[in-house]
């Protein structure tokens, strides 16, 4: 988890830096919530990494499937 690479940052501290609640951070970390693109960029910026270092897309687990 990136928070622990940044001096064991708490969910509250990250939420404060991002402008969201601790609960939002917890939901993102547990996979229960997908952040907006803007929030995803803010998260990457806090940790000074690229988006693909923070988030991985798995098309096999994507619930939206094209109908044939």
PDB file of N, CA and C in Angstrom:
ATOM      1  N   UNK A   1       0.838  -1.167   0.000  1.00  0.00           N
ATOM      2  CA  UNK A   1       0.000   0.000   0.000  1.00  0.00           C
ATOM      3  C   UNK A   1       0.893   1.244   0.000  1.00  0.00           C
ATOM      4  N   UNK A   2       0.589   2.169  -0.873  1.00  0.00           N
ATOM      5  CA  UNK A   2       1.422   3.358  -1.021  1.00  0.00           C
ATOM      6  C   UNK A   2       1.471   4.210   0.240  1.00  0.00           C
ATOM      7  N   UNK A   3       0.402   4.205   1.020  1.00  0.00           N
ATOM      8  CA  UNK A   3       0.392   5.019   2.246  1.00  0.00           C
ATOM      9  C   UNK A   3       1.550   4.653   3.162  1.00  0.00           C
ATOM     10  N   UNK A   4       1.892   3.364   3.217  1.00  0.00           N
ATOM     11  CA  UNK A   4       2.934   2.921   4.136  1.00  0.00           C
ATOM     12  C   UNK A   4       4.332   3.238   3.618  1.00  0.00           C
ATOM     13  N   UNK A   5       4.439   3.514   2.330  1.00  0.00           N
ATOM     14  CA  UNK A   5       5.725   3.919   1.776  1.00  0.00           C
ATOM     15  C   UNK A   5       5.975   5.412   2.004  1.00  0.00           C
ATOM     16  N   UNK A   6       4.947   6.101   2.460  1.00  0.00           N
ATOM     17  CA  UNK A   6       5.052   7.542   2.710  1.00  0.00           C
ATOM     18  C   UNK A   6       4.971   7.802   4.215  1.00  0.00           C
ATOM     19  N   UNK A   7       5.800   7.118   4.966  1.00  0.00           N
ATOM     20  CA  UNK A   7       5.872   7.352   6.397  1.00  0.00           C
ATOM     21  C   UNK A   7       4.650   6.884   7.163  1.00  0.00           C
ATOM     22  N   UNK A   8       4.047   5.793   6.715  1.00  0.00           N
ATOM     23  CA  UNK A   8       2.869   5.233   7.377  1.00  0.00           C
ATOM     24  C   UNK A   8       1.747   6.259   7.512  1.00  0.00           C
ATOM     25  N   UNK A   9       1.443   6.924   6.416  1.00  0.00           N
ATOM     26  CA  UNK A   9       0.358   7.897   6.356  1.00  0.00           C
ATOM     27  C   UNK A   9      -0.966   7.212   6.696  1.00  0.00           C
ATOM     28  N   UNK A  10      -1.765   7.849   7.521  1.00  0.00           N
ATOM     29  CA  UNK A  10      -3.065   7.274   7.878  1.00  0.00           C
ATOM     30  C   UNK A  10      -4.078   7.571   6.780  1.00  0.00           C
ATOM     31  N   UNK A  11      -5.187   6.845   6.817  1.00  0.00           N
ATOM     32  CA  UNK A  11      -6.267   7.116   5.872  1.00  0.00           C
ATOM     33  C   UNK A  11      -6.772   8.544   6.051  1.00  0.00           C
ATOM     34  N   UNK A  12      -6.842   9.000   7.281  1.00  0.00           N
ATOM     35  CA  UNK A  12      -7.300  10.367   7.562  1.00  0.00           C
ATOM     36  C   UNK A  12      -6.349  11.395   6.963  1.00  0.00           C
ATOM     37  N   UNK A  13      -5.049  11.181   7.124  1.00  0.00           N
ATOM     38  CA  UNK A  13      -4.069  12.107   6.567  1.00  0.00           C
ATOM     39  C   UNK A  13      -4.162  12.155   5.042  1.00  0.00           C
ATOM     40  N   UNK A  14      -4.311  10.994   4.422  1.00  0.00           N
ATOM     41  CA  UNK A  14      -4.436  10.962   2.968  1.00  0.00           C
ATOM     42  C   UNK A  14      -5.728  11.642   2.538  1.00  0.00           C
ATOM     43  N   UNK A  15      -6.810  11.351   3.232  1.00  0.00           N
ATOM     44  CA  UNK A  15      -8.084  12.006   2.919  1.00  0.00           C
ATOM     45  C   UNK A  15      -7.980  13.515   3.018  1.00  0.00           C
ATOM     46  N   UNK A  16      -7.324  13.997   4.063  1.00  0.00           N
ATOM     47  CA  UNK A  16      -7.140  15.447   4.231  1.00  0.00           C
ATOM     48  C   UNK A  16      -6.351  16.036   3.065  1.00  0.00           C
ATOM     49  N   UNK A  17      -5.315  15.346   2.635  1.00  0.00           N
ATOM     50  CA  UNK A  17      -4.511  15.826   1.516  1.00  0.00           C
ATOM     51  C   UNK A  17      -5.285  15.816   0.203  1.00  0.00           C
ATOM     52  N   UNK A  18      -6.186  14.844   0.068  1.00  0.00           N
ATOM     53  CA  UNK A  18      -6.953  14.703  -1.172  1.00  0.00           C
ATOM     54  C   UNK A  18      -8.241  15.526  -1.170  1.00  0.00           C
ATOM     55  N   UNK A  19      -8.672  15.948   0.012  1.00  0.00           N
ATOM     56  CA  UNK A  19      -9.936  16.679   0.111  1.00  0.00           C
ATOM     57  C   UNK A  19     -11.135  15.758   0.143  1.00  0.00           C
ATOM     58  N   UNK A  20     -10.941  14.537   0.654  1.00  0.00           N
ATOM     59  CA  UNK A  20     -12.042  13.571   0.789  1.00  0.00           C
ATOM     60  C   UNK A  20     -12.041  13.030   2.221  1.00  0.00           C
ATOM     61  N   UNK A  21     -13.052  12.262   2.564  1.00  0.00           N
ATOM     62  CA  UNK A  21     -13.137  11.706   3.906  1.00  0.00           C
ATOM     63  C   UNK A  21     -12.265  10.456   4.048  1.00  0.00           C
ATOM     64  N   UNK A  22     -12.004  10.111   5.292  1.00  0.00           N
ATOM     65  CA  UNK A  22     -11.273   8.872   5.587  1.00  0.00           C
ATOM     66  C   UNK A  22     -12.045   7.683   5.052  1.00  0.00           C
ATOM     67  N   UNK A  23     -13.373   7.754   5.126  1.00  0.00           N
ATOM     68  CA  UNK A  23     -14.213   6.660   4.640  1.00  0.00           C
ATOM     69  C   UNK A  23     -14.067   6.468   3.134  1.00  0.00           C
ATOM     70  N   UNK A  24     -13.893   7.553   2.400  1.00  0.00           N
ATOM     71  CA  UNK A  24     -13.680   7.453   0.955  1.00  0.00           C
ATOM     72  C   UNK A  24     -12.357   6.746   0.664  1.00  0.00           C
ATOM     73  N   UNK A  25     -11.323   7.106   1.396  1.00  0.00           N
ATOM     74  CA  UNK A  25     -10.018   6.448   1.225  1.00  0.00           C
ATOM     75  C   UNK A  25     -10.151   4.958   1.521  1.00  0.00           C
ATOM     76  N   UNK A  26     -10.843   4.620   2.614  1.00  0.00           N
ATOM     77  CA  UNK A  26     -11.026   3.213   2.981  1.00  0.00           C
ATOM     78  C   UNK A  26     -11.790   2.458   1.892  1.00  0.00           C
ATOM     79  N   UNK A  27     -12.819   3.080   1.323  1.00  0.00           N
ATOM     80  CA  UNK A  27     -13.607   2.436   0.276  1.00  0.00           C
ATOM     81  C   UNK A  27     -12.780   2.217  -0.993  1.00  0.00           C
ATOM     82  N   UNK A  28     -11.932   3.176  -1.339  1.00  0.00           N
ATOM     83  CA  UNK A  28     -11.057   3.019  -2.508  1.00  0.00           C
ATOM     84  C   UNK A  28     -10.076   1.881  -2.272  1.00  0.00           C
ATOM     85  N   UNK A  29      -9.463   1.863  -1.098  1.00  0.00           N
ATOM     86  CA  UNK A  29      -8.474   0.828  -0.789  1.00  0.00           C
ATOM     87  C   UNK A  29      -9.090  -0.565  -0.766  1.00  0.00           C
ATOM     88  N   UNK A  30     -10.339  -0.675  -0.355  1.00  0.00           N
ATOM     89  CA  UNK A  30     -10.980  -1.992  -0.281  1.00  0.00           C
ATOM     90  C   UNK A  30     -11.619  -2.411  -1.601  1.00  0.00           C
ATOM     91  N   UNK A  31     -11.583  -1.515  -2.596  1.00  0.00           N
ATOM     92  CA  UNK A  31     -12.151  -1.841  -3.897  1.00  0.00           C
ATOM     93  C   UNK A  31     -13.659  -1.680  -3.972  1.00  0.00           C
ATOM     94  N   UNK A  32     -14.237  -1.048  -2.969  1.00  0.00           N
ATOM     95  CA  UNK A  32     -15.693  -0.842  -2.954  1.00  0.00           C
ATOM     96  C   UNK A  32     -16.107   0.429  -3.678  1.00  0.00           C
ATOM     97  N   UNK A  33     -15.132   1.260  -4.011  1.00  0.00           N
ATOM     98  CA  UNK A  33     -15.418   2.532  -4.675  1.00  0.00           C
ATOM     99  C   UNK A  33     -14.322   2.821  -5.680  1.00  0.00           C
ATOM    100  N   UNK A  34     -14.707   3.211  -6.880  1.00  0.00           N
ATOM    101  CA  UNK A  34     -13.743   3.628  -7.901  1.00  0.00           C
ATOM    102  C   UNK A  34     -13.722   5.155  -7.916  1.00  0.00           C
ATOM    103  N   UNK A  35     -12.552   5.740  -7.725  1.00  0.00           N
ATOM    104  CA  UNK A  35     -12.483   7.199  -7.677  1.00  0.00           C
ATOM    105  C   UNK A  35     -12.704   7.813  -9.053  1.00  0.00           C
ATOM    106  N   UNK A  36     -13.081   9.080  -9.041  1.00  0.00           N
ATOM    107  CA  UNK A  36     -13.165   9.820 -10.294  1.00  0.00           C
ATOM    108  C   UNK A  36     -11.761   9.927 -10.882  1.00  0.00           C
ATOM    109  N   UNK A  37     -11.678  10.259 -12.130  1.00  0.00           N
ATOM    110  CA  UNK A  37     -10.375  10.422 -12.770  1.00  0.00           C
ATOM    111  C   UNK A  37      -9.592  11.536 -12.092  1.00  0.00           C
ATOM    112  N   UNK A  38     -10.272  12.616 -11.740  1.00  0.00           N
ATOM    113  CA  UNK A  38      -9.611  13.729 -11.064  1.00  0.00           C
ATOM    114  C   UNK A  38      -9.015  13.284  -9.728  1.00  0.00           C
ATOM    115  N   UNK A  39      -9.781  12.523  -8.947  1.00  0.00           N
ATOM    116  CA  UNK A  39      -9.278  12.033  -7.663  1.00  0.00           C
ATOM    117  C   UNK A  39      -8.144  11.035  -7.871  1.00  0.00           C
ATOM    118  N   UNK A  40      -8.231  10.210  -8.883  1.00  0.00           N
ATOM    119  CA  UNK A  40      -7.166   9.253  -9.182  1.00  0.00           C
ATOM    120  C   UNK A  40      -5.862   9.991  -9.485  1.00  0.00           C
ATOM    121  N   UNK A  41      -5.937  11.070 -10.249  1.00  0.00           N
ATOM    122  CA  UNK A  41      -4.747  11.859 -10.536  1.00  0.00           C
ATOM    123  C   UNK A  41      -4.194  12.504  -9.264  1.00  0.00           C
ATOM    124  N   UNK A  42      -5.096  12.975  -8.380  1.00  0.00           N
ATOM    125  CA  UNK A  42      -4.640  13.569  -7.122  1.00  0.00           C
ATOM    126  C   UNK A  42      -3.913  12.534  -6.271  1.00  0.00           C
ATOM    127  N   UNK A  43      -4.438  11.307  -6.228  1.00  0.00           N
ATOM    128  CA  UNK A  43      -3.792  10.235  -5.460  1.00  0.00           C
ATOM    129  C   UNK A  43      -2.390   9.975  -6.011  1.00  0.00           C
ATOM    130  N   UNK A  44      -2.293   9.835  -7.315  1.00  0.00           N
ATOM    131  CA  UNK A  44      -0.983   9.595  -7.933  1.00  0.00           C
ATOM    132  C   UNK A  44      -0.029  10.743  -7.638  1.00  0.00           C
ATOM    133  N   UNK A  45      -0.543  11.962  -7.668  1.00  0.00           N
ATOM    134  CA  UNK A  45       0.286  13.136  -7.414  1.00  0.00           C
ATOM    135  C   UNK A  45       0.805  13.155  -5.976  1.00  0.00           C
ATOM    136  N   UNK A  46      -0.029  12.781  -5.015  1.00  0.00           N
ATOM    137  CA  UNK A  46       0.400  12.748  -3.611  1.00  0.00           C
ATOM    138  C   UNK A  46       1.600  11.827  -3.436  1.00  0.00           C
ATOM    139  N   UNK A  47       1.586  10.702  -4.135  1.00  0.00           N
ATOM    140  CA  UNK A  47       2.654   9.717  -3.990  1.00  0.00           C
ATOM    141  C   UNK A  47       3.749   9.865  -5.043  1.00  0.00           C
ATOM    142  N   UNK A  48       3.591  10.872  -5.923  1.00  0.00           N
ATOM    143  CA  UNK A  48       4.577  11.148  -6.971  1.00  0.00           C
ATOM    144  C   UNK A  48       4.836   9.919  -7.843  1.00  0.00           C
ATOM    145  N   UNK A  49       3.735   9.304  -8.285  1.00  0.00           N
ATOM    146  CA  UNK A  49       3.801   8.140  -9.164  1.00  0.00           C
ATOM    147  C   UNK A  49       2.802   8.341 -10.304  1.00  0.00           C
ATOM    148  N   UNK A  50       2.843   7.445 -11.296  1.00  0.00           N
ATOM    149  CA  UNK A  50       1.895   7.515 -12.399  1.00  0.00           C
ATOM    150  C   UNK A  50       0.608   6.789 -12.024  1.00  0.00           C
ATOM    151  N   UNK A  51      -0.452   7.069 -12.773  1.00  0.00           N
ATOM    152  CA  UNK A  51      -1.739   6.415 -12.520  1.00  0.00           C
ATOM    153  C   UNK A  51      -1.639   4.897 -12.547  1.00  0.00           C
ATOM    154  N   UNK A  52      -0.901   4.371 -13.517  1.00  0.00           N
ATOM    155  CA  UNK A  52      -0.830   2.910 -13.622  1.00  0.00           C
ATOM    156  C   UNK A  52      -0.003   2.275 -12.503  1.00  0.00           C
ATOM    157  N   UNK A  53       0.695   3.079 -11.722  1.00  0.00           N
ATOM    158  CA  UNK A  53       1.377   2.554 -10.546  1.00  0.00           C
ATOM    159  C   UNK A  53       0.429   2.484  -9.343  1.00  0.00           C
ATOM    160  N   UNK A  54      -0.684   3.204  -9.434  1.00  0.00           N
ATOM    161  CA  UNK A  54      -1.665   3.225  -8.346  1.00  0.00           C
ATOM    162  C   UNK A  54      -2.837   2.298  -8.653  1.00  0.00           C
ATOM    163  N   UNK A  55      -3.321   2.355  -9.896  1.00  0.00           N
ATOM    164  CA  UNK A  55      -4.520   1.612 -10.276  1.00  0.00           C
ATOM    165  C   UNK A  55      -4.229   0.649 -11.413  1.00  0.00           C
ATOM    166  N   UNK A  56      -4.775  -0.525 -11.320  1.00  0.00           N
ATOM    167  CA  UNK A  56      -4.645  -1.529 -12.368  1.00  0.00           C
ATOM    168  C   UNK A  56      -6.042  -1.843 -12.907  1.00  0.00           C
ATOM    169  N   UNK A  57      -6.143  -1.934 -14.209  1.00  0.00           N
ATOM    170  CA  UNK A  57      -7.421  -2.292 -14.836  1.00  0.00           C
ATOM    171  C   UNK A  57      -7.373  -3.744 -15.268  1.00  0.00           C
ATOM    172  N   UNK A  58      -8.350  -4.501 -14.828  1.00  0.00           N
ATOM    173  CA  UNK A  58      -8.457  -5.907 -15.202  1.00  0.00           C
ATOM    174  C   UNK A  58      -9.743  -6.101 -15.999  1.00  0.00           C
ATOM    175  N   UNK A  59      -9.645  -6.205 -17.332  1.00  0.00           N
ATOM    176  CA  UNK A  59     -10.845  -6.321 -18.150  1.00  0.00           C
ATOM    177  C   UNK A  59     -11.657  -7.575 -17.847  1.00  0.00           C
ATOM    178  N   UNK A  60     -11.033  -8.603 -17.300  1.00  0.00           N
ATOM    179  CA  UNK A  60     -11.770  -9.826 -16.983  1.00  0.00           C
ATOM    180  C   UNK A  60     -12.711  -9.637 -15.807  1.00  0.00           C
ATOM    181  N   UNK A  61     -12.407  -8.675 -14.948  1.00  0.00           N
ATOM    182  CA  UNK A  61     -13.272  -8.411 -13.800  1.00  0.00           C
ATOM    183  C   UNK A  61     -14.207  -7.234 -14.018  1.00  0.00           C
ATOM    184  N   UNK A  62     -14.195  -6.669 -15.219  1.00  0.00           N
ATOM    185  CA  UNK A  62     -15.058  -5.537 -15.518  1.00  0.00           C
ATOM    186  C   UNK A  62     -16.503  -6.026 -15.650  1.00  0.00           C
ATOM    187  N   UNK A  63     -17.387  -5.421 -14.907  1.00  0.00           N
ATOM    188  CA  UNK A  63     -18.797  -5.838 -14.907  1.00  0.00           C
ATOM    189  C   UNK A  63     -19.532  -5.416 -16.186  1.00  0.00           C
ATOM    190  N   UNK A  64     -19.024  -4.395 -16.877  1.00  0.00           N
ATOM    191  CA  UNK A  64     -19.659  -3.938 -18.091  1.00  0.00           C
ATOM    192  C   UNK A  64     -19.133  -4.741 -19.264  1.00  0.00           C
ATOM    193  N   UNK A  65     -19.991  -5.485 -19.884  1.00  0.00           N
ATOM    194  CA  UNK A  65     -19.594  -6.297 -21.021  1.00  0.00           C
ATOM    195  C   UNK A  65     -20.398  -5.852 -22.243  1.00  0.00           C
ATOM    196  N   UNK A  66     -19.724  -5.766 -23.376  1.00  0.00           N
ATOM    197  CA  UNK A  66     -20.410  -5.449 -24.617  1.00  0.00           C
ATOM    198  C   UNK A  66     -21.317  -6.604 -25.000  1.00  0.00           C
ATOM    199  N   UNK A  67     -22.511  -6.283 -25.430  1.00  0.00           N
ATOM    200  CA  UNK A  67     -23.422  -7.334 -25.919  1.00  0.00           C
ATOM    201  C   UNK A  67     -23.104  -7.615 -27.364  1.00  0.00           C
ATOM    202  N   UNK A  68     -23.104  -8.890 -27.702  1.00  0.00           N
ATOM    203  CA  UNK A  68     -22.783  -9.288 -29.084  1.00  0.00           C
ATOM    204  C   UNK A  68     -24.014  -9.395 -29.914  1.00  0.00           C
TER     205      UNK A  68
END
